[in-house]
């Protein structure tokens, strides 16, 4: 018993060693196969991925081509051509229609602008006549010297009247425009225009046809000869080619107000 | 198996994301090449199920099959037999169905469904 015991123990140990070695070898094989399987799977997966990618790209390209005219059947092409032709005709007529409208609109605007131009010209003329615009042109320049202070406001009213009768388009006295609202007043040897006292040497400017204006004053028995008979009064009438008459101040209505009547 | 399905899905997603379009004059080439690629893939799956799969053989087969397919179309174009691509389509189509059938049979046998 004592002798057999160690030999049996050794046998058992050898057996255990064999078993464990076999297990290790089996384990190693399993691991190796696992590695190999993983590699195979990875290759297959990569190939499938590539195939999928190509499939999608091909799908896309084909979808684009399917819509292009090269892939259509003759019947479809005929229908497409017909549709395009009718669309073309419709668009052509639309172009024609729009062009006519452009021409009409152009004519309308030119008409309107012409009308506006005429209205502006008319307004300018009316403003000039009313005295609200600076007026330049040929006319006469009348200088009145009154040393004895005998002239009365009526004499100026008469003078302006004579000038207007002679075709004066714009008149000013000492630089002040004579318009529809201008009034002469005064007394005791002073003359006032709209309340402003005039300097002693009177300068009257009238724009119009110089010949007619001069004639209206210098006719025998006219205003010039009448005024010249007053003591100390001298009247000098000169024709000028270029005279300027200032504009009157814009009117201000205090009591009345303009009413438009149609 | 799940890994393979995921890989295919990933490839499709990548294709959708990159917005790549095959130009019209290359469509026939790539079309046949795609068919060849799928045929190779199913062949590989079949081989791996039969435990005869070798990754080097597979990779080489995948690339040569794809290029050869495109080349056949090219040759057909050049020599005036445009319909030659049909030969490639038929050949790869039949192989595709063969491989698919084999895979199905093996899977069914393994699971004991037969």
mmCIF file of C-alpha atoms in Angstrom:
data_model
loop_
_atom_site.group_PDB
_atom_site.id
_atom_site.type_symbol
_atom_site.label_atom_id
_atom_site.label_comp_id
_atom_site.label_asym_id
_atom_site.label_seq_id
_atom_site.Cartn_x
_atom_site.Cartn_y
_atom_site.Cartn_z
ATOM 1 C CA UNK A 1 0.000 0.000 0.000
ATOM 2 C CA UNK A 2 2.781 2.274 0.961
ATOM 3 C CA UNK A 3 4.670 1.593 -2.310
ATOM 4 C CA UNK A 4 1.785 1.758 -4.748
ATOM 5 C CA UNK A 5 0.497 5.025 -3.484
ATOM 6 C CA UNK A 6 3.116 7.342 -5.069
ATOM 7 C CA UNK A 7 2.921 5.499 -8.469
ATOM 8 C CA UNK A 8 -0.836 5.920 -8.571
ATOM 9 C CA UNK A 9 -0.506 9.541 -7.708
ATOM 10 C CA UNK A 10 1.979 9.985 -10.567
ATOM 11 C CA UNK A 11 -0.369 8.240 -12.970
ATOM 12 C CA UNK A 12 -3.157 10.536 -11.925
ATOM 13 C CA UNK A 13 -0.974 13.613 -12.374
ATOM 14 C CA UNK A 14 0.153 12.491 -15.847
ATOM 15 C CA UNK A 15 -3.440 11.926 -16.819
ATOM 16 C CA UNK A 16 -4.402 15.380 -15.546
ATOM 17 C CA UNK A 17 -1.557 16.942 -17.497
ATOM 18 C CA UNK A 18 -2.652 15.217 -20.714
ATOM 19 C CA UNK A 19 -6.215 16.321 -20.236
ATOM 20 C CA UNK A 20 -5.278 19.929 -19.591
ATOM 21 C CA UNK A 21 -2.945 20.008 -22.613
ATOM 22 C CA UNK A 22 -5.710 18.670 -24.813
ATOM 23 C CA UNK A 23 -8.060 21.330 -23.526
ATOM 24 C CA UNK A 24 -5.538 24.054 -24.183
ATOM 25 C CA UNK A 25 -5.031 22.791 -27.741
ATOM 26 C CA UNK A 26 -8.806 22.684 -28.295
ATOM 27 C CA UNK A 27 -9.150 26.194 -26.914
ATOM 28 C CA UNK A 28 -6.431 27.447 -29.184
ATOM 29 C CA UNK A 29 -8.131 25.838 -32.174
ATOM 30 C CA UNK A 30 -11.412 27.489 -31.272
ATOM 31 C CA UNK A 31 -9.750 30.883 -30.940
ATOM 32 C CA UNK A 32 -7.957 30.364 -34.244
ATOM 33 C CA UNK A 33 -11.171 29.410 -36.011
ATOM 34 C CA UNK A 34 -12.876 32.405 -34.462
ATOM 35 C CA UNK A 35 -10.182 34.695 -35.828
ATOM 36 C CA UNK A 36 -10.441 33.094 -39.236
ATOM 37 C CA UNK A 37 -14.231 33.387 -39.213
ATOM 38 C CA UNK A 38 -14.004 37.036 -38.261
ATOM 39 C CA UNK A 39 -11.595 37.675 -41.133
ATOM 40 C CA UNK A 40 -13.846 35.906 -43.609
ATOM 41 C CA UNK A 41 -16.857 37.827 -42.333
ATOM 42 C CA UNK A 42 -14.984 41.123 -42.617
ATOM 43 C CA UNK A 43 -14.056 40.386 -46.245
ATOM 44 C CA UNK A 44 -17.605 39.409 -47.121
ATOM 45 C CA UNK A 45 -18.989 42.453 -45.338
ATOM 46 C CA UNK A 46 -16.621 44.786 -47.196
ATOM 47 C CA UNK A 47 -17.624 43.230 -50.525
ATOM 48 C CA UNK A 48 -21.310 43.571 -49.711
ATOM 49 C CA UNK A 49 -20.829 47.164 -48.664
ATOM 50 C CA UNK A 50 -19.133 47.952 -51.961
ATOM 51 C CA UNK A 51 -21.879 46.151 -53.877
ATOM 52 C CA UNK A 52 -24.566 48.121 -52.030
ATOM 53 C CA UNK A 53 -22.806 51.395 -52.743
ATOM 54 C CA UNK A 54 -22.522 50.603 -56.441
ATOM 55 C CA UNK A 55 -26.153 49.520 -56.531
ATOM 56 C CA UNK A 56 -27.354 52.866 -55.208
ATOM 57 C CA UNK A 57 -25.128 54.858 -57.569
ATOM 58 C CA UNK A 58 -26.371 52.805 -60.504
ATOM 59 C CA UNK A 59 -29.985 53.213 -59.357
ATOM 60 C CA UNK A 60 -29.587 56.980 -59.248
ATOM 61 C CA UNK A 61 -27.932 57.222 -62.643
ATOM 62 C CA UNK A 62 -30.608 55.049 -64.203
ATOM 63 C CA UNK A 63 -33.382 57.114 -62.618
ATOM 64 C CA UNK A 64 -31.919 60.230 -64.247
ATOM 65 C CA UNK A 65 -31.603 58.491 -67.611
ATOM 66 C CA UNK A 66 -35.177 57.185 -67.469
ATOM 67 C CA UNK A 67 -36.432 60.757 -67.604
ATOM 68 C CA UNK A 68 -34.232 61.787 -70.534
ATOM 69 C CA UNK A 69 -35.770 61.864 -74.035
ATOM 70 C CA UNK A 70 -33.425 59.117 -75.357
ATOM 71 C CA UNK A 71 -35.218 56.526 -73.255
ATOM 72 C CA UNK A 72 -38.778 57.431 -74.315
ATOM 73 C CA UNK A 73 -40.815 55.350 -76.737
ATOM 74 C CA UNK A 74 -41.784 56.830 -80.113
ATOM 75 C CA UNK A 75 -45.355 57.298 -78.969
ATOM 76 C CA UNK A 76 -44.279 59.163 -75.863
ATOM 77 C CA UNK A 77 -41.925 61.275 -77.923
ATOM 78 C CA UNK A 78 -44.753 62.202 -80.286
ATOM 79 C CA UNK A 79 -46.890 63.243 -77.331
ATOM 80 C CA UNK A 80 -44.025 65.245 -75.836
ATOM 81 C CA UNK A 81 -43.399 66.999 -79.153
ATOM 82 C CA UNK A 82 -47.091 67.817 -79.474
ATOM 83 C CA UNK A 83 -47.191 69.228 -75.949
ATOM 84 C CA UNK A 84 -44.077 71.292 -76.527
ATOM 85 C CA UNK A 85 -45.432 72.627 -79.823
ATOM 86 C CA UNK A 86 -48.730 73.731 -78.302
ATOM 87 C CA UNK A 87 -46.883 75.236 -75.341
ATOM 88 C CA UNK A 88 -44.630 77.058 -77.768
ATOM 89 C CA UNK A 89 -47.596 78.471 -79.671
ATOM 90 C CA UNK A 90 -49.219 79.612 -76.444
ATOM 91 C CA UNK A 91 -46.013 81.303 -75.347
ATOM 92 C CA UNK A 92 -45.615 82.993 -78.748
ATOM 93 C CA UNK A 93 -49.106 84.467 -78.545
ATOM 94 C CA UNK A 94 -48.381 85.539 -74.976
ATOM 95 C CA UNK A 95 -45.273 87.349 -76.223
ATOM 96 C CA UNK A 96 -47.335 89.081 -78.923
ATOM 97 C CA UNK A 97 -49.946 90.116 -76.393
ATOM 98 C CA UNK A 98 -47.361 91.513 -74.000
ATOM 99 C CA UNK A 99 -45.588 93.392 -76.786
ATOM 100 C CA UNK A 100 -48.854 95.049 -77.808
ATOM 101 C CA UNK A 101 -49.371 96.025 -74.210
ATOM 102 C CA UNK A 102 -45.888 97.514 -74.031
ATOM 103 C CA UNK A 103 -46.531 99.590 -77.156
ATOM 104 C CA UNK A 104 -49.876 100.760 -75.762
ATOM 105 C CA UNK A 105 -48.336 101.656 -72.436
ATOM 106 C CA UNK A 106 -45.524 103.556 -74.137
ATOM 107 C CA UNK A 107 -47.973 105.547 -76.212
ATOM 108 C CA UNK A 108 -50.065 106.291 -73.150
ATOM 109 C CA UNK A 109 -47.092 107.537 -71.163
ATOM 110 C CA UNK A 110 -45.888 109.724 -74.023
ATOM 111 C CA UNK A 111 -49.396 111.184 -74.334
ATOM 112 C CA UNK A 112 -49.516 111.835 -70.649
ATOM 113 C CA UNK A 113 -46.065 113.398 -70.467
ATOM 114 C CA UNK A 114 -46.916 115.635 -73.419
ATOM 115 C CA UNK A 115 -50.055 116.752 -71.607
ATOM 116 C CA UNK A 116 -48.053 117.376 -68.446
ATOM 117 C CA UNK A 117 -45.489 119.385 -70.400
ATOM 118 C CA UNK A 118 -48.184 121.562 -71.904
ATOM 119 C CA UNK A 119 -49.813 122.069 -68.530
ATOM 120 C CA UNK A 120 -46.451 123.034 -66.997
ATOM 121 C CA UNK A 121 -45.802 125.530 -69.821
ATOM 122 C CA UNK A 122 -49.243 127.012 -69.366
ATOM 123 C CA UNK A 123 -48.730 127.301 -65.633
ATOM 124 C CA UNK A 124 -45.386 129.031 -66.206
ATOM 125 C CA UNK A 125 -47.001 131.534 -68.575
ATOM 126 C CA UNK A 126 -49.833 132.211 -66.159
ATOM 127 C CA UNK A 127 -47.412 132.703 -63.297
ATOM 128 C CA UNK A 128 -45.363 135.120 -65.405
ATOM 129 C CA UNK A 129 -48.437 137.131 -66.321
ATOM 130 C CA UNK A 130 -49.632 137.152 -62.688
ATOM 131 C CA UNK A 131 -46.230 138.442 -61.656
ATOM 132 C CA UNK A 132 -44.851 135.479 -59.755
ATOM 133 C CA UNK A 133 -41.944 134.797 -62.107
ATOM 134 C CA UNK A 134 -38.870 136.780 -62.960
ATOM 135 C CA UNK A 135 -39.298 138.091 -66.522
ATOM 136 C CA UNK A 136 -36.488 139.005 -68.926
ATOM 137 C CA UNK A 137 -36.700 140.527 -72.353
ATOM 138 C CA UNK A 138 -36.649 143.709 -74.455
ATOM 139 C CA UNK A 139 -38.671 146.736 -73.383
ATOM 140 C CA UNK A 140 -38.383 150.335 -72.299
ATOM 141 C CA UNK A 141 -36.883 152.031 -69.283
ATOM 142 C CA UNK A 142 -38.619 155.222 -68.141
ATOM 143 C CA UNK A 143 -36.856 157.623 -65.778
ATOM 144 C CA UNK A 144 -39.020 160.228 -64.049
ATOM 145 C CA UNK A 145 -37.403 163.152 -62.217
ATOM 146 C CA UNK A 146 -39.769 165.161 -60.033
ATOM 147 C CA UNK A 147 -37.822 167.962 -58.339
ATOM 148 C CA UNK A 148 -40.901 169.935 -57.249
ATOM 149 C CA UNK A 149 -42.799 166.923 -55.887
ATOM 150 C CA UNK A 150 -45.848 167.543 -57.966
ATOM 151 C CA UNK A 151 -46.538 163.971 -59.147
ATOM 152 C CA UNK A 152 -49.533 162.203 -57.657
ATOM 153 C CA UNK A 153 -50.331 158.483 -57.359
ATOM 154 C CA UNK A 154 -52.861 158.882 -60.192
ATOM 155 C CA UNK A 155 -50.017 159.798 -62.533
ATOM 156 C CA UNK A 156 -48.389 156.405 -61.872
ATOM 157 C CA UNK A 157 -51.684 154.589 -62.306
ATOM 158 C CA UNK A 158 -52.043 156.383 -65.628
ATOM 159 C CA UNK A 159 -48.457 155.517 -66.601
ATOM 160 C CA UNK A 160 -48.873 151.800 -65.808
ATOM 161 C CA UNK A 161 -52.194 151.850 -67.642
ATOM 162 C CA UNK A 162 -50.628 153.402 -70.717
ATOM 163 C CA UNK A 163 -47.820 150.877 -70.682
ATOM 164 C CA UNK A 164 -50.263 147.952 -70.410
ATOM 165 C CA UNK A 165 -52.311 149.401 -73.211
ATOM 166 C CA UNK A 166 -49.074 149.464 -75.231
ATOM 167 C CA UNK A 167 -48.641 145.719 -74.699
ATOM 168 C CA UNK A 168 -46.441 145.587 -71.589
ATOM 169 C CA UNK A 169 -46.164 142.058 -70.295
ATOM 170 C CA UNK A 170 -44.408 142.914 -67.034
ATOM 171 C CA UNK A 171 -44.015 146.252 -65.295
ATOM 172 C CA UNK A 172 -42.012 147.280 -62.273
ATOM 173 C CA UNK A 173 -41.610 150.583 -60.441
ATOM 174 C CA UNK A 174 -38.309 151.126 -58.649
ATOM 175 C CA UNK A 175 -37.706 147.369 -58.824
ATOM 176 C CA UNK A 176 -41.118 146.484 -57.402
ATOM 177 C CA UNK A 177 -43.291 144.323 -59.616
ATOM 178 C CA UNK A 178 -46.676 145.760 -60.486
ATOM 179 C CA UNK A 179 -49.116 142.857 -60.322
ATOM 180 C CA UNK A 180 -52.885 142.458 -59.997
ATOM 181 C CA UNK A 181 -52.814 143.433 -56.325
ATOM 182 C CA UNK A 182 -50.528 146.437 -56.582
ATOM 183 C CA UNK A 183 -51.950 149.778 -55.510
ATOM 184 C CA UNK A 184 -50.463 153.307 -55.636
ATOM 185 C CA UNK A 185 -51.118 155.708 -52.798
ATOM 186 C CA UNK A 186 -49.501 158.714 -51.219
ATOM 187 C CA UNK A 187 -49.798 162.446 -50.710
ATOM 188 C CA UNK A 188 -47.721 165.430 -49.542
ATOM 189 C CA UNK A 189 -45.179 164.762 -52.217
ATOM 190 C CA UNK A 190 -44.585 161.037 -51.489
ATOM 191 C CA UNK A 191 -45.633 158.117 -53.577
ATOM 192 C CA UNK A 192 -46.186 154.683 -52.039
ATOM 193 C CA UNK A 193 -46.496 151.359 -53.730
ATOM 194 C CA UNK A 194 -48.217 148.794 -51.499
ATOM 195 C CA UNK A 195 -47.261 150.955 -48.523
ATOM 196 C CA UNK A 196 -43.569 151.361 -49.468
ATOM 197 C CA UNK A 197 -42.407 154.909 -50.023
ATOM 198 C CA UNK A 198 -40.650 155.285 -53.381
ATOM 199 C CA UNK A 199 -37.286 157.040 -53.760
ATOM 200 C CA UNK A 200 -37.419 160.391 -55.514
ATOM 201 C CA UNK A 201 -36.005 159.251 -58.821
ATOM 202 C CA UNK A 202 -38.597 156.915 -60.312
ATOM 203 C CA UNK A 203 -37.507 154.150 -62.586
ATOM 204 C CA UNK A 204 -40.265 152.329 -64.416
ATOM 205 C CA UNK A 205 -39.402 149.209 -66.403
ATOM 206 C CA UNK A 206 -41.819 147.642 -68.868
ATOM 207 C CA UNK A 207 -41.162 144.502 -70.903
ATOM 208 C CA UNK A 208 -42.891 144.157 -74.214
ATOM 209 C CA UNK A 209 -42.482 145.275 -77.821
ATOM 210 C CA UNK A 210 -40.192 148.349 -77.394
ATOM 211 C CA UNK A 211 -41.637 150.168 -80.428
ATOM 212 C CA UNK A 212 -45.227 149.879 -79.256
ATOM 213 C CA UNK A 213 -44.361 150.780 -75.696
ATOM 214 C CA UNK A 214 -42.401 153.827 -76.699
ATOM 215 C CA UNK A 215 -45.169 154.933 -79.017
ATOM 216 C CA UNK A 216 -47.806 154.571 -76.317
ATOM 217 C CA UNK A 217 -45.932 157.121 -74.196
ATOM 218 C CA UNK A 218 -44.507 159.492 -76.794
ATOM 219 C CA UNK A 219 -47.569 159.994 -78.994
ATOM 220 C CA UNK A 220 -48.412 163.638 -79.482
ATOM 221 C CA UNK A 221 -50.692 164.535 -76.545
ATOM 222 C CA UNK A 222 -49.552 161.337 -74.809
ATOM 223 C CA UNK A 223 -48.514 160.867 -71.205
ATOM 224 C CA UNK A 224 -44.920 161.947 -71.749
ATOM 225 C CA UNK A 225 -45.832 165.342 -73.087
ATOM 226 C CA UNK A 226 -48.540 165.777 -70.418
ATOM 227 C CA UNK A 227 -46.157 165.001 -67.555
ATOM 228 C CA UNK A 228 -43.398 167.134 -69.044
ATOM 229 C CA UNK A 229 -45.625 170.212 -68.733
ATOM 230 C CA UNK A 230 -45.509 169.878 -64.917
ATOM 231 C CA UNK A 231 -42.873 172.090 -63.309
ATOM 232 C CA UNK A 232 -39.616 170.293 -62.520
ATOM 233 C CA UNK A 233 -40.665 167.028 -64.141
ATOM 234 C CA UNK A 234 -38.511 165.379 -66.783
ATOM 235 C CA UNK A 235 -39.390 162.170 -68.502
ATOM 236 C CA UNK A 236 -36.700 160.067 -70.223
ATOM 237 C CA UNK A 237 -37.775 157.045 -72.254
ATOM 238 C CA UNK A 238 -35.065 154.609 -73.335
ATOM 239 C CA UNK A 239 -35.346 151.406 -75.347
ATOM 240 C CA UNK A 240 -33.374 148.481 -74.015
ATOM 241 C CA UNK A 241 -32.770 145.037 -75.478
ATOM 242 C CA UNK A 242 -32.354 143.201 -72.227
ATOM 243 C CA UNK A 243 -34.363 144.162 -69.167
ATOM 244 C CA UNK A 244 -35.272 142.264 -66.038
ATOM 245 C CA UNK A 245 -38.433 142.582 -64.010
ATOM 246 C CA UNK A 246 -38.352 140.973 -60.558
ATOM 247 C CA UNK A 247 -41.002 138.582 -59.333
ATOM 248 C CA UNK A 248 -43.709 139.689 -56.947
ATOM 249 C CA UNK A 249 -43.983 137.992 -53.531
ATOM 250 C CA UNK A 250 -46.305 134.984 -53.422
ATOM 251 C CA UNK A 251 -49.879 136.054 -52.591
ATOM 252 C CA UNK A 252 -51.232 135.538 -49.112
ATOM 253 C CA UNK A 253 -54.987 135.351 -48.621
ATOM 254 C CA UNK A 254 -56.189 136.714 -45.321
ATOM 255 C CA UNK A 255 -59.899 137.275 -45.853
ATOM 256 C CA UNK A 256 -60.728 135.435 -49.026
ATOM 257 C CA UNK A 257 -59.695 132.007 -50.161
ATOM 258 C CA UNK A 258 -59.458 130.592 -53.640
ATOM 259 C CA UNK A 259 -62.322 128.261 -54.617
ATOM 260 C CA UNK A 260 -61.994 125.856 -57.450
ATOM 261 C CA UNK A 261 -65.009 125.818 -59.701
ATOM 262 C CA UNK A 262 -65.571 123.272 -62.395
ATOM 263 C CA UNK B 1 -25.299 36.951 -40.794
ATOM 264 C CA UNK B 2 -26.457 40.089 -39.054
ATOM 265 C CA UNK B 3 -23.066 41.662 -39.771
ATOM 266 C CA UNK B 4 -23.527 41.094 -43.516
ATOM 267 C CA UNK B 5 -26.990 42.659 -43.585
ATOM 268 C CA UNK B 6 -25.628 45.631 -41.639
ATOM 269 C CA UNK B 7 -22.722 45.976 -44.080
ATOM 270 C CA UNK B 8 -25.116 46.036 -47.044
ATOM 271 C CA UNK B 9 -27.280 48.633 -45.287
ATOM 272 C CA UNK B 10 -24.168 50.708 -44.532
ATOM 273 C CA UNK B 11 -23.128 50.577 -48.199
ATOM 274 C CA UNK B 12 -26.577 51.696 -49.336
ATOM 275 C CA UNK B 13 -26.593 54.505 -46.766
ATOM 276 C CA UNK B 14 -23.145 55.655 -47.886
ATOM 277 C CA UNK B 15 -24.358 55.667 -51.489
ATOM 278 C CA UNK B 16 -27.372 57.744 -50.526
ATOM 279 C CA UNK B 17 -25.248 60.175 -48.520
ATOM 280 C CA UNK B 18 -22.515 60.716 -51.134
ATOM 281 C CA UNK B 19 -25.142 61.470 -53.816
ATOM 282 C CA UNK B 20 -23.033 59.781 -56.474
ATOM 283 C CA UNK B 21 -24.613 59.270 -59.891
ATOM 284 C CA UNK B 22 -23.227 57.049 -62.588
ATOM 285 C CA UNK B 23 -23.040 59.056 -65.837
ATOM 286 C CA UNK B 24 -25.406 57.729 -68.553
ATOM 287 C CA UNK B 25 -22.671 56.434 -70.874
ATOM 288 C CA UNK B 26 -21.267 54.195 -68.121
ATOM 289 C CA UNK B 27 -24.605 52.848 -66.926
ATOM 290 C CA UNK B 28 -24.422 49.509 -68.775
ATOM 291 C CA UNK B 29 -20.886 48.816 -67.540
ATOM 292 C CA UNK B 30 -21.625 49.518 -63.904
ATOM 293 C CA UNK B 31 -24.966 47.716 -64.125
ATOM 294 C CA UNK B 32 -23.343 44.447 -65.164
ATOM 295 C CA UNK B 33 -20.539 45.057 -62.661
ATOM 296 C CA UNK B 34 -23.089 45.419 -59.858
ATOM 297 C CA UNK B 35 -24.669 42.133 -60.908
ATOM 298 C CA UNK B 36 -21.240 40.456 -60.858
ATOM 299 C CA UNK B 37 -20.470 41.921 -57.431
ATOM 300 C CA UNK B 38 -23.705 40.572 -55.953
ATOM 301 C CA UNK B 39 -23.088 37.184 -57.566
ATOM 302 C CA UNK B 40 -19.632 37.061 -55.956
ATOM 303 C CA UNK B 41 -21.048 38.037 -52.584
ATOM 304 C CA UNK B 42 -23.659 35.268 -52.601
ATOM 305 C CA UNK B 43 -20.998 32.829 -53.791
ATOM 306 C CA UNK B 44 -18.882 33.874 -50.830
ATOM 307 C CA UNK B 45 -21.762 33.373 -48.401
ATOM 308 C CA UNK B 46 -22.409 29.929 -49.838
ATOM 309 C CA UNK B 47 -18.710 28.999 -49.551
ATOM 310 C CA UNK B 48 -18.530 30.205 -45.961
ATOM 311 C CA UNK B 49 -21.566 28.096 -45.085
ATOM 312 C CA UNK B 50 -19.935 25.067 -46.750
ATOM 313 C CA UNK B 51 -16.721 25.901 -44.840
ATOM 314 C CA UNK B 52 -14.749 26.111 -48.083
ATOM 315 C CA UNK B 53 -14.434 29.899 -47.969
ATOM 316 C CA UNK B 54 -11.041 31.452 -48.503
ATOM 317 C CA UNK B 55 -10.824 35.182 -48.159
ATOM 318 C CA UNK B 56 -7.986 35.636 -50.696
ATOM 319 C CA UNK B 57 -9.822 33.613 -53.344
ATOM 320 C CA UNK B 58 -12.991 35.537 -52.590
ATOM 321 C CA UNK B 59 -11.401 38.985 -52.823
ATOM 322 C CA UNK B 60 -9.644 38.096 -56.059
ATOM 323 C CA UNK B 61 -12.828 36.579 -57.500
ATOM 324 C CA UNK B 62 -14.882 39.605 -56.504
ATOM 325 C CA UNK B 63 -12.550 42.062 -58.221
ATOM 326 C CA UNK B 64 -11.900 40.006 -61.369
ATOM 327 C CA UNK B 65 -15.575 39.111 -61.831
ATOM 328 C CA UNK B 66 -16.596 42.763 -61.567
ATOM 329 C CA UNK B 67 -13.905 44.007 -63.935
ATOM 330 C CA UNK B 68 -14.507 41.154 -66.376
ATOM 331 C CA UNK B 69 -18.198 41.928 -66.500
ATOM 332 C CA UNK B 70 -17.492 45.568 -67.372
ATOM 333 C CA UNK B 71 -14.851 44.439 -69.868
ATOM 334 C CA UNK B 72 -17.306 42.165 -71.684
ATOM 335 C CA UNK B 73 -19.690 45.088 -72.112
ATOM 336 C CA UNK B 74 -16.800 47.224 -73.349
ATOM 337 C CA UNK B 75 -15.733 44.603 -75.917
ATOM 338 C CA UNK B 76 -19.337 44.218 -77.082
ATOM 339 C CA UNK B 77 -19.539 47.980 -77.547
ATOM 340 C CA UNK B 78 -16.299 48.097 -79.529
ATOM 341 C CA UNK B 79 -16.959 45.185 -81.891
ATOM 342 C CA UNK B 80 -20.500 46.294 -82.632
ATOM 343 C CA UNK B 81 -22.256 43.544 -80.689
ATOM 344 C CA UNK B 82 -23.898 45.772 -78.154
ATOM 345 C CA UNK B 83 -26.053 42.872 -76.957
ATOM 346 C CA UNK B 84 -22.995 41.073 -75.633
ATOM 347 C CA UNK B 85 -23.778 42.560 -72.241
ATOM 348 C CA UNK B 86 -26.844 40.313 -72.281
ATOM 349 C CA UNK B 87 -24.521 37.315 -72.107
ATOM 350 C CA UNK B 88 -22.935 38.684 -68.953
ATOM 351 C CA UNK B 89 -26.346 39.494 -67.510
ATOM 352 C CA UNK B 90 -27.665 35.993 -68.180
ATOM 353 C CA UNK B 91 -24.521 34.270 -66.871
ATOM 354 C CA UNK B 92 -24.365 36.291 -63.669
ATOM 355 C CA UNK B 93 -28.113 36.113 -63.214
ATOM 356 C CA UNK B 94 -28.138 32.311 -63.373
ATOM 357 C CA UNK B 95 -25.172 32.090 -61.008
ATOM 358 C CA UNK B 96 -26.856 34.510 -58.640
ATOM 359 C CA UNK B 97 -29.961 32.342 -58.446
ATOM 360 C CA UNK B 98 -27.843 29.163 -58.099
ATOM 361 C CA UNK B 99 -25.873 30.615 -55.229
ATOM 362 C CA UNK B 100 -29.007 31.907 -53.532
ATOM 363 C CA UNK B 101 -30.628 28.475 -53.841
ATOM 364 C CA UNK B 102 -27.546 26.776 -52.340
ATOM 365 C CA UNK B 103 -27.482 29.206 -49.435
ATOM 366 C CA UNK B 104 -31.163 28.610 -48.793
ATOM 367 C CA UNK B 105 -30.756 24.839 -48.921
ATOM 368 C CA UNK B 106 -27.806 24.843 -46.513
ATOM 369 C CA UNK B 107 -29.552 27.153 -44.056
ATOM 370 C CA UNK B 108 -32.703 25.045 -44.152
ATOM 371 C CA UNK B 109 -30.710 21.830 -43.605
ATOM 372 C CA UNK B 110 -28.827 23.336 -40.648
ATOM 373 C CA UNK B 111 -32.000 24.470 -38.962
ATOM 374 C CA UNK B 112 -33.676 21.145 -39.631
ATOM 375 C CA UNK B 113 -36.518 22.695 -41.536
ATOM 376 C CA UNK B 114 -36.239 20.155 -44.326
#
